mmCIF file of C-alpha atoms in Angstrom:
data_model
loop_
_atom_site.group_PDB
_atom_site.id
_atom_site.type_symbol
_atom_site.label_atom_id
_atom_site.label_comp_id
_atom_site.label_asym_id
_atom_site.label_seq_id
_atom_site.Cartn_x
_atom_site.Cartn_y
_atom_site.Cartn_z
ATOM 1 C CA MET Z 38 -61.006 -87.442 -42.688
ATOM 2 C CA GLU Z 39 -57.649 -86.391 -42.132
ATOM 3 C CA ASN Z 40 -57.597 -83.439 -39.362
ATOM 4 C CA ARG Z 41 -55.546 -81.149 -42.470
ATOM 5 C CA ASP Z 42 -58.276 -81.561 -44.751
ATOM 6 C CA MET Z 43 -61.083 -80.970 -42.170
ATOM 7 C CA ILE Z 44 -58.943 -77.778 -41.250
ATOM 8 C CA ARG Z 45 -58.677 -76.561 -44.651
ATOM 9 C CA MET Z 46 -62.659 -76.976 -45.562
ATOM 10 C CA ALA Z 47 -63.748 -75.341 -42.436
ATOM 11 C CA ASN Z 48 -61.087 -72.736 -42.890
ATOM 12 C CA GLN Z 49 -62.985 -72.563 -46.710
ATOM 13 C CA ILE Z 50 -65.619 -71.822 -45.554
ATOM 14 C CA ALA Z 51 -64.541 -69.523 -42.914
ATOM 15 C CA ALA Z 52 -62.999 -67.214 -45.850
ATOM 16 C CA PHE Z 53 -66.309 -67.448 -47.328
ATOM 17 C CA TYR Z 54 -67.728 -65.381 -44.495
ATOM 18 C CA GLU Z 55 -65.086 -63.430 -43.540
ATOM 19 C CA PRO Z 56 -66.701 -60.121 -45.670
ATOM 20 C CA TYR Z 57 -69.741 -60.482 -43.312
ATOM 21 C CA THR Z 58 -70.451 -59.021 -39.943
ATOM 22 C CA ARG Z 59 -68.999 -61.191 -37.471
ATOM 23 C CA ALA Z 60 -72.587 -62.055 -36.294
ATOM 24 C CA GLU Z 61 -73.552 -63.351 -39.856
ATOM 25 C CA ALA Z 62 -70.007 -64.985 -39.949
ATOM 26 C CA LEU Z 63 -70.648 -67.385 -37.084
ATOM 27 C CA LYS Z 64 -74.084 -67.774 -37.999
ATOM 28 C CA GLY Z 65 -73.154 -68.935 -41.170
ATOM 29 C CA ILE Z 66 -70.246 -71.137 -40.452
ATOM 30 C CA HIS Z 67 -72.357 -72.868 -37.964
ATOM 31 C CA GLY Z 68 -75.353 -73.257 -40.188
ATOM 32 C CA HIS Z 69 -72.872 -74.602 -42.936
ATOM 33 C CA ILE Z 70 -71.031 -77.232 -40.979
ATOM 34 C CA HIS Z 71 -74.410 -78.481 -39.131
ATOM 35 C CA SER Z 72 -76.558 -78.479 -42.270
ATOM 36 C CA PHE Z 73 -73.574 -79.885 -44.700
ATOM 37 C CA TRP Z 74 -71.552 -81.990 -42.488
ATOM 38 C CA GLU Z 75 -72.225 -85.285 -41.720
ATOM 39 C CA PRO Z 76 -72.331 -86.355 -37.693
ATOM 40 C CA ARG Z 77 -68.864 -87.867 -38.091
ATOM 41 C CA MET Z 78 -67.608 -84.764 -39.584
ATOM 42 C CA ARG Z 79 -68.957 -82.719 -36.698
ATOM 43 C CA LYS Z 80 -67.896 -84.513 -34.142
ATOM 44 C CA GLN Z 81 -64.099 -85.015 -35.455
ATOM 45 C CA ILE Z 82 -64.220 -80.891 -35.674
ATOM 46 C CA TYR Z 83 -65.914 -80.527 -31.907
ATOM 47 C CA ASP Z 84 -63.475 -83.042 -30.793
ATOM 48 C CA TYR Z 85 -60.605 -80.859 -32.555
ATOM 49 C CA ILE Z 86 -61.615 -77.578 -31.194
ATOM 50 C CA ASP Z 87 -61.398 -79.546 -27.734
ATOM 51 C CA GLY Z 88 -58.002 -80.368 -28.370
ATOM 52 C CA GLY Z 89 -56.817 -76.643 -29.259
ATOM 53 C CA ALA Z 90 -57.942 -75.935 -32.560
ATOM 54 C CA GLU Z 91 -54.301 -75.584 -34.156
ATOM 55 C CA GLY Z 92 -54.953 -74.057 -37.369
ATOM 56 C CA LEU Z 93 -58.327 -73.564 -37.437
ATOM 57 C CA SER Z 94 -59.408 -69.810 -38.464
ATOM 58 C CA PRO Z 95 -60.676 -68.145 -35.222
ATOM 59 C CA LEU Z 96 -64.102 -67.838 -36.504
ATOM 60 C CA VAL Z 97 -64.738 -71.300 -36.751
ATOM 61 C CA THR Z 98 -63.599 -72.038 -32.863
ATOM 62 C CA ALA Z 99 -65.802 -68.897 -32.567
ATOM 63 C CA ALA Z 100 -68.895 -70.263 -34.490
ATOM 64 C CA LEU Z 101 -68.789 -73.753 -33.166
ATOM 65 C CA SER Z 102 -67.479 -72.816 -29.600
ATOM 66 C CA ASP Z 103 -70.728 -73.203 -27.540
ATOM 67 C CA LYS Z 104 -73.571 -74.334 -30.051
ATOM 68 C CA LYS Z 105 -73.019 -78.106 -30.402
#
């Protein structure tokens, strides 16, 4: 998957959870990505975060920063 598509998808998930409390948003984003993204996609986003996470919502980065 192209990084731009992955970023768009992850940021859409974050936008959905923006009205929630931070704790609920982080849990929801993490849960969604781990439930619905295939392992290759999860590896790609974790690698992208490790590389700087440019363009990713801070909510996505926080949700995935310590929960592989």
